[in-house]
């Protein structure tokens, strides 16, 4: 059965973006390399989806240096957490509707 | 989107949230091994202090004799190093089996959070040793180790918290009954570790 996606957040339509948001919702912060390893994503792919989430103001970016190596940390904003919870609720509601 | 897609989406979210915030490669087997080392160490320590006499006889050796103290310290350090090496080795093996990195942000956070109470405890025990307060050392070991476990439990299986509570209770009891330190030490580091390790092994490794 096909289900309409109207109630879902367009920003989370992509699976990787939803996964990024799950990780950031469960942790205070996560850095780029650790995210890359955890999600098995390529540099470019991960960077572009992170950029998209940043544009939505769902995440905040904090760039710093460890020695001479750049270190980029990502934190979920309260707006992002809210949107993520909303999206999960929509998913759960759909399952409930299916069971009826 | 199909219904089963939603299920898989939700389970993948849950899995990621858990995997990214908790270190789940801790090996139960390493707990069992640490417990066994502790039991052997406690037995050797007991033999050193009582020198072959039964506990009911008059003690021929006391722990404030420097030679006995050095031997006991050596046994304690040997137990600690053996437990650490086995623990790290088994945990790396477990992480490889699960296809995870041993050294990741969560294991780092786990270690940092445990290091604070552990190093405080370590320094405290050194101070006790230097002041000759031997009676409270077993108690301090157990209490600070328990606090470290509770601090670390946020970043790994929540079962670790209960092991921590157990150690703290034993530590407080050890402070109440000075002179029986080795009994509480053996129960805490030996028996509790083996019990906890077996539970973890059968709960998560199977």
PDB file of C-alpha atoms in Angstrom:
ATOM      1  CA  UNK A   1       0.000   0.000   0.000  1.00  0.00           C
ATOM      2  CA  UNK A   2       1.369   3.416  -0.914  1.00  0.00           C
ATOM      3  CA  UNK A   3       1.254   6.076   1.724  1.00  0.00           C
ATOM      4  CA  UNK A   4       1.303   9.776   1.045  1.00  0.00           C
ATOM      5  CA  UNK A   5       4.238  11.698   2.401  1.00  0.00           C
ATOM      6  CA  UNK A   6       2.383  14.970   3.015  1.00  0.00           C
ATOM      7  CA  UNK A   7       2.731  14.901   6.777  1.00  0.00           C
ATOM      8  CA  UNK A   8       6.474  14.285   6.630  1.00  0.00           C
ATOM      9  CA  UNK A   9       9.248  16.770   6.853  1.00  0.00           C
ATOM     10  CA  UNK A  10      10.732  17.262   3.416  1.00  0.00           C
ATOM     11  CA  UNK A  11      14.148  17.792   4.963  1.00  0.00           C
ATOM     12  CA  UNK A  12      14.119  14.203   6.185  1.00  0.00           C
ATOM     13  CA  UNK A  13      13.046  12.629   2.929  1.00  0.00           C
ATOM     14  CA  UNK A  14      16.593  11.562   2.346  1.00  0.00           C
ATOM     15  CA  UNK A  15      17.625   8.617   4.439  1.00  0.00           C
ATOM     16  CA  UNK A  16      21.098   9.911   5.243  1.00  0.00           C
ATOM     17  CA  UNK A  17      19.676  13.185   6.561  1.00  0.00           C
ATOM     18  CA  UNK A  18      17.337  11.295   8.863  1.00  0.00           C
ATOM     19  CA  UNK A  19      20.246   9.168  10.045  1.00  0.00           C
ATOM     20  CA  UNK A  20      22.382  12.234  10.726  1.00  0.00           C
ATOM     21  CA  UNK A  21      19.533  13.721  12.722  1.00  0.00           C
ATOM     22  CA  UNK A  22      19.092  10.484  14.737  1.00  0.00           C
ATOM     23  CA  UNK A  23      22.746  10.536  15.733  1.00  0.00           C
ATOM     24  CA  UNK A  24      22.701  14.231  16.661  1.00  0.00           C
ATOM     25  CA  UNK A  25      19.487  13.802  18.636  1.00  0.00           C
ATOM     26  CA  UNK A  26      21.083  11.107  20.762  1.00  0.00           C
ATOM     27  CA  UNK A  27      24.380  12.931  21.353  1.00  0.00           C
ATOM     28  CA  UNK A  28      25.453  16.369  22.508  1.00  0.00           C
ATOM     29  CA  UNK A  29      27.661  16.724  19.453  1.00  0.00           C
ATOM     30  CA  UNK A  30      29.347  14.578  16.814  1.00  0.00           C
ATOM     31  CA  UNK A  31      32.264  15.376  14.554  1.00  0.00           C
ATOM     32  CA  UNK A  32      32.445  14.948  10.811  1.00  0.00           C
ATOM     33  CA  UNK A  33      34.848  12.026  10.694  1.00  0.00           C
ATOM     34  CA  UNK A  34      32.992  10.067  13.358  1.00  0.00           C
ATOM     35  CA  UNK A  35      29.705  10.597  11.496  1.00  0.00           C
ATOM     36  CA  UNK A  36      31.326   9.475   8.259  1.00  0.00           C
ATOM     37  CA  UNK A  37      32.564   6.282   9.872  1.00  0.00           C
ATOM     38  CA  UNK A  38      29.303   5.532  11.683  1.00  0.00           C
ATOM     39  CA  UNK A  39      27.072   6.105   8.656  1.00  0.00           C
ATOM     40  CA  UNK A  40      29.431   4.650   6.053  1.00  0.00           C
ATOM     41  CA  UNK A  41      29.011   7.741   3.927  1.00  0.00           C
ATOM     42  CA  UNK A  42      31.377   9.375   1.473  1.00  0.00           C
ATOM     43  CA  UNK A  43      32.857  12.803   2.211  1.00  0.00           C
ATOM     44  CA  UNK A  44      30.924  14.626  -0.481  1.00  0.00           C
ATOM     45  CA  UNK A  45      27.601  12.960   0.150  1.00  0.00           C
ATOM     46  CA  UNK A  46      27.743  13.547   3.879  1.00  0.00           C
ATOM     47  CA  UNK A  47      28.913  17.144   3.474  1.00  0.00           C
ATOM     48  CA  UNK A  48      26.106  18.051   1.084  1.00  0.00           C
ATOM     49  CA  UNK A  49      23.408  16.605   3.339  1.00  0.00           C
ATOM     50  CA  UNK A  50      24.901  18.292   6.369  1.00  0.00           C
ATOM     51  CA  UNK A  51      24.833  21.545   4.431  1.00  0.00           C
ATOM     52  CA  UNK A  52      21.158  21.005   3.626  1.00  0.00           C
ATOM     53  CA  UNK A  53      20.326  20.432   7.288  1.00  0.00           C
ATOM     54  CA  UNK A  54      22.345  23.499   8.219  1.00  0.00           C
ATOM     55  CA  UNK A  55      20.344  25.556   5.724  1.00  0.00           C
ATOM     56  CA  UNK A  56      17.128  24.455   7.414  1.00  0.00           C
ATOM     57  CA  UNK A  57      18.719  25.566  10.721  1.00  0.00           C
ATOM     58  CA  UNK A  58      18.215  22.045  12.073  1.00  0.00           C
ATOM     59  CA  UNK A  59      21.857  21.734  13.009  1.00  0.00           C
ATOM     60  CA  UNK A  60      24.586  24.108  14.054  1.00  0.00           C
ATOM     61  CA  UNK A  61      28.191  23.822  12.961  1.00  0.00           C
ATOM     62  CA  UNK A  62      31.217  24.539  15.064  1.00  0.00           C
ATOM     63  CA  UNK A  63      34.563  24.575  13.290  1.00  0.00           C
ATOM     64  CA  UNK A  64      37.774  24.397  15.227  1.00  0.00           C
ATOM     65  CA  UNK A  65      41.276  23.031  14.945  1.00  0.00           C
ATOM     66  CA  UNK A  66      42.902  20.155  16.776  1.00  0.00           C
ATOM     67  CA  UNK A  67      46.553  20.979  16.267  1.00  0.00           C
ATOM     68  CA  UNK A  68      46.596  21.866  12.579  1.00  0.00           C
ATOM     69  CA  UNK A  69      43.795  19.528  11.569  1.00  0.00           C
ATOM     70  CA  UNK A  70      40.373  21.049  11.096  1.00  0.00           C
ATOM     71  CA  UNK A  71      37.709  19.540  13.305  1.00  0.00           C
ATOM     72  CA  UNK A  72      34.064  20.204  12.565  1.00  0.00           C
ATOM     73  CA  UNK A  73      31.456  19.456  15.172  1.00  0.00           C
ATOM     74  CA  UNK A  74      27.744  19.282  14.556  1.00  0.00           C
ATOM     75  CA  UNK A  75      25.032  19.880  17.120  1.00  0.00           C
ATOM     76  CA  UNK A  76      21.285  19.491  16.673  1.00  0.00           C
ATOM     77  CA  UNK A  77      19.418  22.750  17.238  1.00  0.00           C
ATOM     78  CA  UNK A  78      16.198  22.803  19.254  1.00  0.00           C
ATOM     79  CA  UNK A  79      14.360  23.493  16.007  1.00  0.00           C
ATOM     80  CA  UNK A  80      15.966  20.392  14.510  1.00  0.00           C
ATOM     81  CA  UNK A  81      15.116  18.194  17.492  1.00  0.00           C
ATOM     82  CA  UNK A  82      11.536  19.419  17.347  1.00  0.00           C
ATOM     83  CA  UNK A  83      11.271  18.653  13.628  1.00  0.00           C
ATOM     84  CA  UNK A  84      12.850  15.247  14.156  1.00  0.00           C
ATOM     85  CA  UNK A  85      10.345  14.340  16.882  1.00  0.00           C
ATOM     86  CA  UNK A  86       7.474  15.547  14.702  1.00  0.00           C
ATOM     87  CA  UNK A  87       8.726  13.367  11.871  1.00  0.00           C
ATOM     88  CA  UNK A  88       8.987  10.317  14.118  1.00  0.00           C
ATOM     89  CA  UNK A  89       5.464  10.939  15.396  1.00  0.00           C
ATOM     90  CA  UNK A  90       4.208  11.059  11.821  1.00  0.00           C
ATOM     91  CA  UNK A  91       5.897   7.715  11.150  1.00  0.00           C
ATOM     92  CA  UNK A  92       4.352   6.182  14.264  1.00  0.00           C
ATOM     93  CA  UNK A  93       0.903   7.525  13.459  1.00  0.00           C
ATOM     94  CA  UNK A  94       1.108   5.945  10.062  1.00  0.00           C
ATOM     95  CA  UNK A  95       1.863   2.578  11.587  1.00  0.00           C
ATOM     96  CA  UNK A  96      -1.055   2.957  13.979  1.00  0.00           C
ATOM     97  CA  UNK A  97      -3.370   3.789  11.093  1.00  0.00           C
ATOM     98  CA  UNK A  98      -2.194   0.725   9.237  1.00  0.00           C
ATOM     99  CA  UNK A  99      -3.038  -1.519  12.148  1.00  0.00           C
ATOM    100  CA  UNK A 100      -6.600  -0.324  12.375  1.00  0.00           C
TER     101      UNK A 100
ATOM    102  CA  UNK B   1       6.596   4.430   1.015  1.00  0.00           C
ATOM    103  CA  UNK B   2       5.645   0.893   1.971  1.00  0.00           C
ATOM    104  CA  UNK B   3       4.702  -0.173   5.448  1.00  0.00           C
ATOM    105  CA  UNK B   4       7.755  -2.366   5.899  1.00  0.00           C
ATOM    106  CA  UNK B   5       9.923   0.556   4.831  1.00  0.00           C
ATOM    107  CA  UNK B   6       8.600   2.575   7.742  1.00  0.00           C
ATOM    108  CA  UNK B   7       9.377  -0.257  10.114  1.00  0.00           C
ATOM    109  CA  UNK B   8      12.899  -0.573   8.814  1.00  0.00           C
ATOM    110  CA  UNK B   9      13.308   3.205   8.928  1.00  0.00           C
ATOM    111  CA  UNK B  10      12.235   3.322  12.575  1.00  0.00           C
ATOM    112  CA  UNK B  11      14.410   0.404  13.592  1.00  0.00           C
ATOM    113  CA  UNK B  12      17.400   1.896  11.795  1.00  0.00           C
ATOM    114  CA  UNK B  13      16.853   5.178  13.653  1.00  0.00           C
ATOM    115  CA  UNK B  14      16.674   3.396  16.989  1.00  0.00           C
ATOM    116  CA  UNK B  15      19.743   1.344  16.152  1.00  0.00           C
ATOM    117  CA  UNK B  16      21.738   4.437  15.151  1.00  0.00           C
ATOM    118  CA  UNK B  17      20.735   6.406  18.223  1.00  0.00           C
ATOM    119  CA  UNK B  18      21.849   3.530  20.422  1.00  0.00           C
ATOM    120  CA  UNK B  19      25.021   2.727  18.501  1.00  0.00           C
ATOM    121  CA  UNK B  20      26.138   6.364  18.319  1.00  0.00           C
ATOM    122  CA  UNK B  21      25.678   7.084  22.013  1.00  0.00           C
ATOM    123  CA  UNK B  22      26.518   3.789  23.706  1.00  0.00           C
ATOM    124  CA  UNK B  23      29.608   1.647  23.539  1.00  0.00           C
ATOM    125  CA  UNK B  24      28.185  -1.838  23.115  1.00  0.00           C
ATOM    126  CA  UNK B  25      31.353  -3.801  22.466  1.00  0.00           C
ATOM    127  CA  UNK B  26      32.219  -4.310  26.136  1.00  0.00           C
ATOM    128  CA  UNK B  27      32.891  -7.965  26.623  1.00  0.00           C
ATOM    129  CA  UNK B  28      31.212  -9.882  29.424  1.00  0.00           C
ATOM    130  CA  UNK B  29      34.014 -12.413  29.279  1.00  0.00           C
ATOM    131  CA  UNK B  30      36.530  -9.762  30.327  1.00  0.00           C
ATOM    132  CA  UNK B  31      34.463  -9.182  33.496  1.00  0.00           C
ATOM    133  CA  UNK B  32      34.635 -12.889  34.298  1.00  0.00           C
ATOM    134  CA  UNK B  33      38.388 -12.969  33.707  1.00  0.00           C
ATOM    135  CA  UNK B  34      38.954  -9.858  35.873  1.00  0.00           C
ATOM    136  CA  UNK B  35      36.942 -11.544  38.615  1.00  0.00           C
ATOM    137  CA  UNK B  36      39.058 -14.696  38.413  1.00  0.00           C
ATOM    138  CA  UNK B  37      42.305 -12.684  38.542  1.00  0.00           C
ATOM    139  CA  UNK B  38      40.966 -10.805  41.555  1.00  0.00           C
ATOM    140  CA  UNK B  39      40.119 -14.056  43.358  1.00  0.00           C
ATOM    141  CA  UNK B  40      43.609 -15.441  42.677  1.00  0.00           C
ATOM    142  CA  UNK B  41      45.162 -12.138  43.756  1.00  0.00           C
ATOM    143  CA  UNK B  42      43.095 -12.061  46.943  1.00  0.00           C
ATOM    144  CA  UNK B  43      44.142 -15.624  47.758  1.00  0.00           C
ATOM    145  CA  UNK B  44      47.829 -14.807  47.221  1.00  0.00           C
ATOM    146  CA  UNK B  45      47.427 -11.619  49.278  1.00  0.00           C
ATOM    147  CA  UNK B  46      45.794 -13.575  52.059  1.00  0.00           C
ATOM    148  CA  UNK B  47      48.664 -16.078  52.063  1.00  0.00           C
ATOM    149  CA  UNK B  48      51.216 -13.264  52.167  1.00  0.00           C
ATOM    150  CA  UNK B  49      49.596 -11.566  55.157  1.00  0.00           C
ATOM    151  CA  UNK B  50      48.779 -14.706  57.133  1.00  0.00           C
ATOM    152  CA  UNK B  51      51.829 -16.596  55.931  1.00  0.00           C
ATOM    153  CA  UNK B  52      50.220 -20.018  55.886  1.00  0.00           C
ATOM    154  CA  UNK B  53      48.606 -19.818  59.297  1.00  0.00           C
ATOM    155  CA  UNK B  54      44.884 -20.146  59.643  1.00  0.00           C
ATOM    156  CA  UNK B  55      42.854 -17.027  60.194  1.00  0.00           C
ATOM    157  CA  UNK B  56      42.068 -18.076  63.760  1.00  0.00           C
ATOM    158  CA  UNK B  57      45.674 -18.168  64.940  1.00  0.00           C
ATOM    159  CA  UNK B  58      47.678 -15.204  66.034  1.00  0.00           C
ATOM    160  CA  UNK B  59      48.917 -13.299  62.991  1.00  0.00           C
ATOM    161  CA  UNK B  60      52.626 -13.602  62.396  1.00  0.00           C
ATOM    162  CA  UNK B  61      52.765 -10.847  59.781  1.00  0.00           C
ATOM    163  CA  UNK B  62      51.108  -7.459  59.604  1.00  0.00           C
ATOM    164  CA  UNK B  63      50.535  -5.338  56.576  1.00  0.00           C
ATOM    165  CA  UNK B  64      52.507  -2.459  57.986  1.00  0.00           C
ATOM    166  CA  UNK B  65      55.748  -4.377  57.548  1.00  0.00           C
ATOM    167  CA  UNK B  66      57.425  -2.879  54.456  1.00  0.00           C
ATOM    168  CA  UNK B  67      58.249  -6.245  52.875  1.00  0.00           C
ATOM    169  CA  UNK B  68      54.653  -7.464  53.107  1.00  0.00           C
ATOM    170  CA  UNK B  69      53.404  -4.122  51.855  1.00  0.00           C
ATOM    171  CA  UNK B  70      55.613  -4.321  48.771  1.00  0.00           C
ATOM    172  CA  UNK B  71      54.490  -7.863  48.037  1.00  0.00           C
ATOM    173  CA  UNK B  72      50.843  -6.866  48.354  1.00  0.00           C
ATOM    174  CA  UNK B  73      51.348  -3.842  46.118  1.00  0.00           C
ATOM    175  CA  UNK B  74      53.024  -6.048  43.537  1.00  0.00           C
ATOM    176  CA  UNK B  75      50.109  -8.517  43.589  1.00  0.00           C
ATOM    177  CA  UNK B  76      47.595  -5.679  43.268  1.00  0.00           C
ATOM    178  CA  UNK B  77      49.413  -4.131  40.304  1.00  0.00           C
ATOM    179  CA  UNK B  78      49.746  -7.541  38.611  1.00  0.00           C
ATOM    180  CA  UNK B  79      45.978  -8.140  38.994  1.00  0.00           C
ATOM    181  CA  UNK B  80      45.217  -4.667  37.632  1.00  0.00           C
ATOM    182  CA  UNK B  81      47.491  -5.016  34.579  1.00  0.00           C
ATOM    183  CA  UNK B  82      46.278  -8.544  33.782  1.00  0.00           C
ATOM    184  CA  UNK B  83      42.634  -7.421  34.007  1.00  0.00           C
ATOM    185  CA  UNK B  84      43.243  -4.362  31.825  1.00  0.00           C
ATOM    186  CA  UNK B  85      45.161  -6.272  29.146  1.00  0.00           C
ATOM    187  CA  UNK B  86      42.565  -9.066  28.996  1.00  0.00           C
ATOM    188  CA  UNK B  87      39.729  -6.541  29.046  1.00  0.00           C
ATOM    189  CA  UNK B  88      41.153  -4.437  26.225  1.00  0.00           C
ATOM    190  CA  UNK B  89      42.047  -7.482  24.141  1.00  0.00           C
ATOM    191  CA  UNK B  90      38.580  -9.078  24.494  1.00  0.00           C
ATOM    192  CA  UNK B  91      36.845  -5.760  23.835  1.00  0.00           C
ATOM    193  CA  UNK B  92      38.834  -5.152  20.640  1.00  0.00           C
ATOM    194  CA  UNK B  93      37.966  -8.689  19.534  1.00  0.00           C
ATOM    195  CA  UNK B  94      34.295  -8.080  20.286  1.00  0.00           C
ATOM    196  CA  UNK B  95      34.307  -4.760  18.414  1.00  0.00           C
ATOM    197  CA  UNK B  96      35.896  -6.405  15.377  1.00  0.00           C
ATOM    198  CA  UNK B  97      33.300  -9.142  15.462  1.00  0.00           C
ATOM    199  CA  UNK B  98      30.529  -6.540  15.389  1.00  0.00           C
ATOM    200  CA  UNK B  99      32.312  -4.646  12.633  1.00  0.00           C
ATOM    201  CA  UNK B 100      32.751  -1.599  14.829  1.00  0.00           C
ATOM    202  CA  UNK B 101      35.714   0.567  15.656  1.00  0.00           C
ATOM    203  CA  UNK B 102      37.142   0.049  19.136  1.00  0.00           C
ATOM    204  CA  UNK B 103      38.310   3.655  19.326  1.00  0.00           C
ATOM    205  CA  UNK B 104      35.305   5.857  18.575  1.00  0.00           C
ATOM    206  CA  UNK B 105      33.769   8.999  20.109  1.00  0.00           C
ATOM    207  CA  UNK B 106      31.667   6.934  22.508  1.00  0.00           C
ATOM    208  CA  UNK B 107      34.500   4.791  23.836  1.00  0.00           C
ATOM    209  CA  UNK B 108      36.497   8.004  24.282  1.00  0.00           C
ATOM    210  CA  UNK B 109      33.689   9.584  26.297  1.00  0.00           C
ATOM    211  CA  UNK B 110      33.320   6.376  28.300  1.00  0.00           C
ATOM    212  CA  UNK B 111      37.007   6.407  29.240  1.00  0.00           C
ATOM    213  CA  UNK B 112      37.131  10.130  30.038  1.00  0.00           C
ATOM    214  CA  UNK B 113      34.095   9.861  32.299  1.00  0.00           C
ATOM    215  CA  UNK B 114      35.504   6.858  34.137  1.00  0.00           C
ATOM    216  CA  UNK B 115      38.970   8.405  34.410  1.00  0.00           C
ATOM    217  CA  UNK B 116      37.825  11.256  36.673  1.00  0.00           C
ATOM    218  CA  UNK B 117      36.597   9.170  39.650  1.00  0.00           C
ATOM    219  CA  UNK B 118      39.279   6.524  39.020  1.00  0.00           C
ATOM    220  CA  UNK B 119      42.211   8.917  39.129  1.00  0.00           C
ATOM    221  CA  UNK B 120      40.737  10.722  42.144  1.00  0.00           C
ATOM    222  CA  UNK B 121      40.423   7.341  43.856  1.00  0.00           C
ATOM    223  CA  UNK B 122      43.926   6.301  42.835  1.00  0.00           C
ATOM    224  CA  UNK B 123      45.463   9.462  44.299  1.00  0.00           C
ATOM    225  CA  UNK B 124      43.327   9.145  47.425  1.00  0.00           C
ATOM    226  CA  UNK B 125      44.554   5.582  47.937  1.00  0.00           C
ATOM    227  CA  UNK B 126      48.186   6.674  47.473  1.00  0.00           C
ATOM    228  CA  UNK B 127      47.617   9.306  50.169  1.00  0.00           C
ATOM    229  CA  UNK B 128      46.091   6.672  52.472  1.00  0.00           C
ATOM    230  CA  UNK B 129      49.110   4.413  51.837  1.00  0.00           C
ATOM    231  CA  UNK B 130      51.567   7.193  52.602  1.00  0.00           C
ATOM    232  CA  UNK B 131      49.744   8.017  55.830  1.00  0.00           C
ATOM    233  CA  UNK B 132      49.576   4.365  56.879  1.00  0.00           C
ATOM    234  CA  UNK B 133      45.757   4.228  56.878  1.00  0.00           C
ATOM    235  CA  UNK B 134      45.734   0.664  55.559  1.00  0.00           C
ATOM    236  CA  UNK B 135      42.347  -0.187  57.056  1.00  0.00           C
ATOM    237  CA  UNK B 136      40.365   2.063  54.691  1.00  0.00           C
ATOM    238  CA  UNK B 137      42.163   1.184  51.450  1.00  0.00           C
ATOM    239  CA  UNK B 138      39.878  -1.708  50.452  1.00  0.00           C
ATOM    240  CA  UNK B 139      36.867   0.494  51.137  1.00  0.00           C
ATOM    241  CA  UNK B 140      38.252   3.373  49.045  1.00  0.00           C
ATOM    242  CA  UNK B 141      39.086   1.013  46.125  1.00  0.00           C
ATOM    243  CA  UNK B 142      35.527  -0.296  46.031  1.00  0.00           C
ATOM    244  CA  UNK B 143      33.787   3.071  46.454  1.00  0.00           C
ATOM    245  CA  UNK B 144      35.771   4.937  43.795  1.00  0.00           C
ATOM    246  CA  UNK B 145      35.575   2.016  41.379  1.00  0.00           C
ATOM    247  CA  UNK B 146      31.805   1.930  41.894  1.00  0.00           C
ATOM    248  CA  UNK B 147      31.549   5.675  41.241  1.00  0.00           C
ATOM    249  CA  UNK B 148      33.602   5.272  38.060  1.00  0.00           C
ATOM    250  CA  UNK B 149      31.291   2.502  36.843  1.00  0.00           C
ATOM    251  CA  UNK B 150      28.212   4.635  37.446  1.00  0.00           C
ATOM    252  CA  UNK B 151      29.799   7.608  35.672  1.00  0.00           C
ATOM    253  CA  UNK B 152      30.678   5.370  32.713  1.00  0.00           C
ATOM    254  CA  UNK B 153      27.329   3.595  32.566  1.00  0.00           C
ATOM    255  CA  UNK B 154      25.725   6.490  30.637  1.00  0.00           C
ATOM    256  CA  UNK B 155      27.914   5.561  27.688  1.00  0.00           C
ATOM    257  CA  UNK B 156      27.484   1.799  27.701  1.00  0.00           C
ATOM    258  CA  UNK B 157      25.064  -0.900  28.879  1.00  0.00           C
ATOM    259  CA  UNK B 158      22.934   0.394  31.745  1.00  0.00           C
ATOM    260  CA  UNK B 159      23.656  -2.886  33.597  1.00  0.00           C
ATOM    261  CA  UNK B 160      27.077  -1.431  34.436  1.00  0.00           C
ATOM    262  CA  UNK B 161      25.299   0.988  36.793  1.00  0.00           C
ATOM    263  CA  UNK B 162      24.096  -1.889  38.980  1.00  0.00           C
ATOM    264  CA  UNK B 163      27.607  -3.309  39.198  1.00  0.00           C
ATOM    265  CA  UNK B 164      28.680   0.172  40.335  1.00  0.00           C
ATOM    266  CA  UNK B 165      25.983   0.349  43.029  1.00  0.00           C
ATOM    267  CA  UNK B 166      27.051  -3.093  44.257  1.00  0.00           C
ATOM    268  CA  UNK B 167      30.679  -1.974  44.566  1.00  0.00           C
ATOM    269  CA  UNK B 168      29.722   1.194  46.459  1.00  0.00           C
ATOM    270  CA  UNK B 169      27.553  -0.715  48.961  1.00  0.00           C
ATOM    271  CA  UNK B 170      30.386  -3.206  49.547  1.00  0.00           C
ATOM    272  CA  UNK B 171      32.844  -0.325  49.926  1.00  0.00           C
ATOM    273  CA  UNK B 172      30.689   1.327  52.588  1.00  0.00           C
ATOM    274  CA  UNK B 173      30.300  -1.990  54.414  1.00  0.00           C
ATOM    275  CA  UNK B 174      34.080  -2.437  54.244  1.00  0.00           C
ATOM    276  CA  UNK B 175      34.462   0.956  55.938  1.00  0.00           C
ATOM    277  CA  UNK B 176      32.030  -0.174  58.656  1.00  0.00           C
ATOM    278  CA  UNK B 177      33.981  -3.369  59.333  1.00  0.00           C
ATOM    279  CA  UNK B 178      37.667  -2.480  59.193  1.00  0.00           C
ATOM    280  CA  UNK B 179      39.906  -5.524  59.230  1.00  0.00           C
ATOM    281  CA  UNK B 180      37.603  -7.470  56.922  1.00  0.00           C
ATOM    282  CA  UNK B 181      38.741  -5.429  53.930  1.00  0.00           C
ATOM    283  CA  UNK B 182      39.979  -8.455  52.034  1.00  0.00           C
ATOM    284  CA  UNK B 183      36.593 -10.175  52.361  1.00  0.00           C
ATOM    285  CA  UNK B 184      34.721  -7.229  50.807  1.00  0.00           C
ATOM    286  CA  UNK B 185      37.489  -6.713  48.260  1.00  0.00           C
ATOM    287  CA  UNK B 186      37.155 -10.363  47.182  1.00  0.00           C
ATOM    288  CA  UNK B 187      33.368 -10.174  46.961  1.00  0.00           C
ATOM    289  CA  UNK B 188      33.465  -6.879  45.031  1.00  0.00           C
ATOM    290  CA  UNK B 189      36.272  -7.406  42.559  1.00  0.00           C
ATOM    291  CA  UNK B 190      36.018 -11.188  42.390  1.00  0.00           C
ATOM    292  CA  UNK B 191      32.487 -12.478  42.894  1.00  0.00           C
ATOM    293  CA  UNK B 192      30.565  -9.419  41.596  1.00  0.00           C
ATOM    294  CA  UNK B 193      32.720  -9.231  38.454  1.00  0.00           C
ATOM    295  CA  UNK B 194      32.183 -12.893  37.675  1.00  0.00           C
ATOM    296  CA  UNK B 195      28.441 -12.595  38.327  1.00  0.00           C
ATOM    297  CA  UNK B 196      28.127  -9.439  36.218  1.00  0.00           C
ATOM    298  CA  UNK B 197      30.362 -10.819  33.450  1.00  0.00           C
ATOM    299  CA  UNK B 198      28.293 -14.007  33.162  1.00  0.00           C
ATOM    300  CA  UNK B 199      25.027 -12.054  33.024  1.00  0.00           C
ATOM    301  CA  UNK B 200      26.419  -9.768  30.313  1.00  0.00           C
ATOM    302  CA  UNK B 201      27.857 -12.669  28.374  1.00  0.00           C
ATOM    303  CA  UNK B 202      24.582 -14.564  28.221  1.00  0.00           C
ATOM    304  CA  UNK B 203      22.450 -11.446  27.738  1.00  0.00           C
ATOM    305  CA  UNK B 204      24.353  -9.786  24.890  1.00  0.00           C
ATOM    306  CA  UNK B 205      26.949 -12.135  23.415  1.00  0.00           C
ATOM    307  CA  UNK B 206      24.782 -15.050  22.474  1.00  0.00           C
TER     308      UNK B 206
END
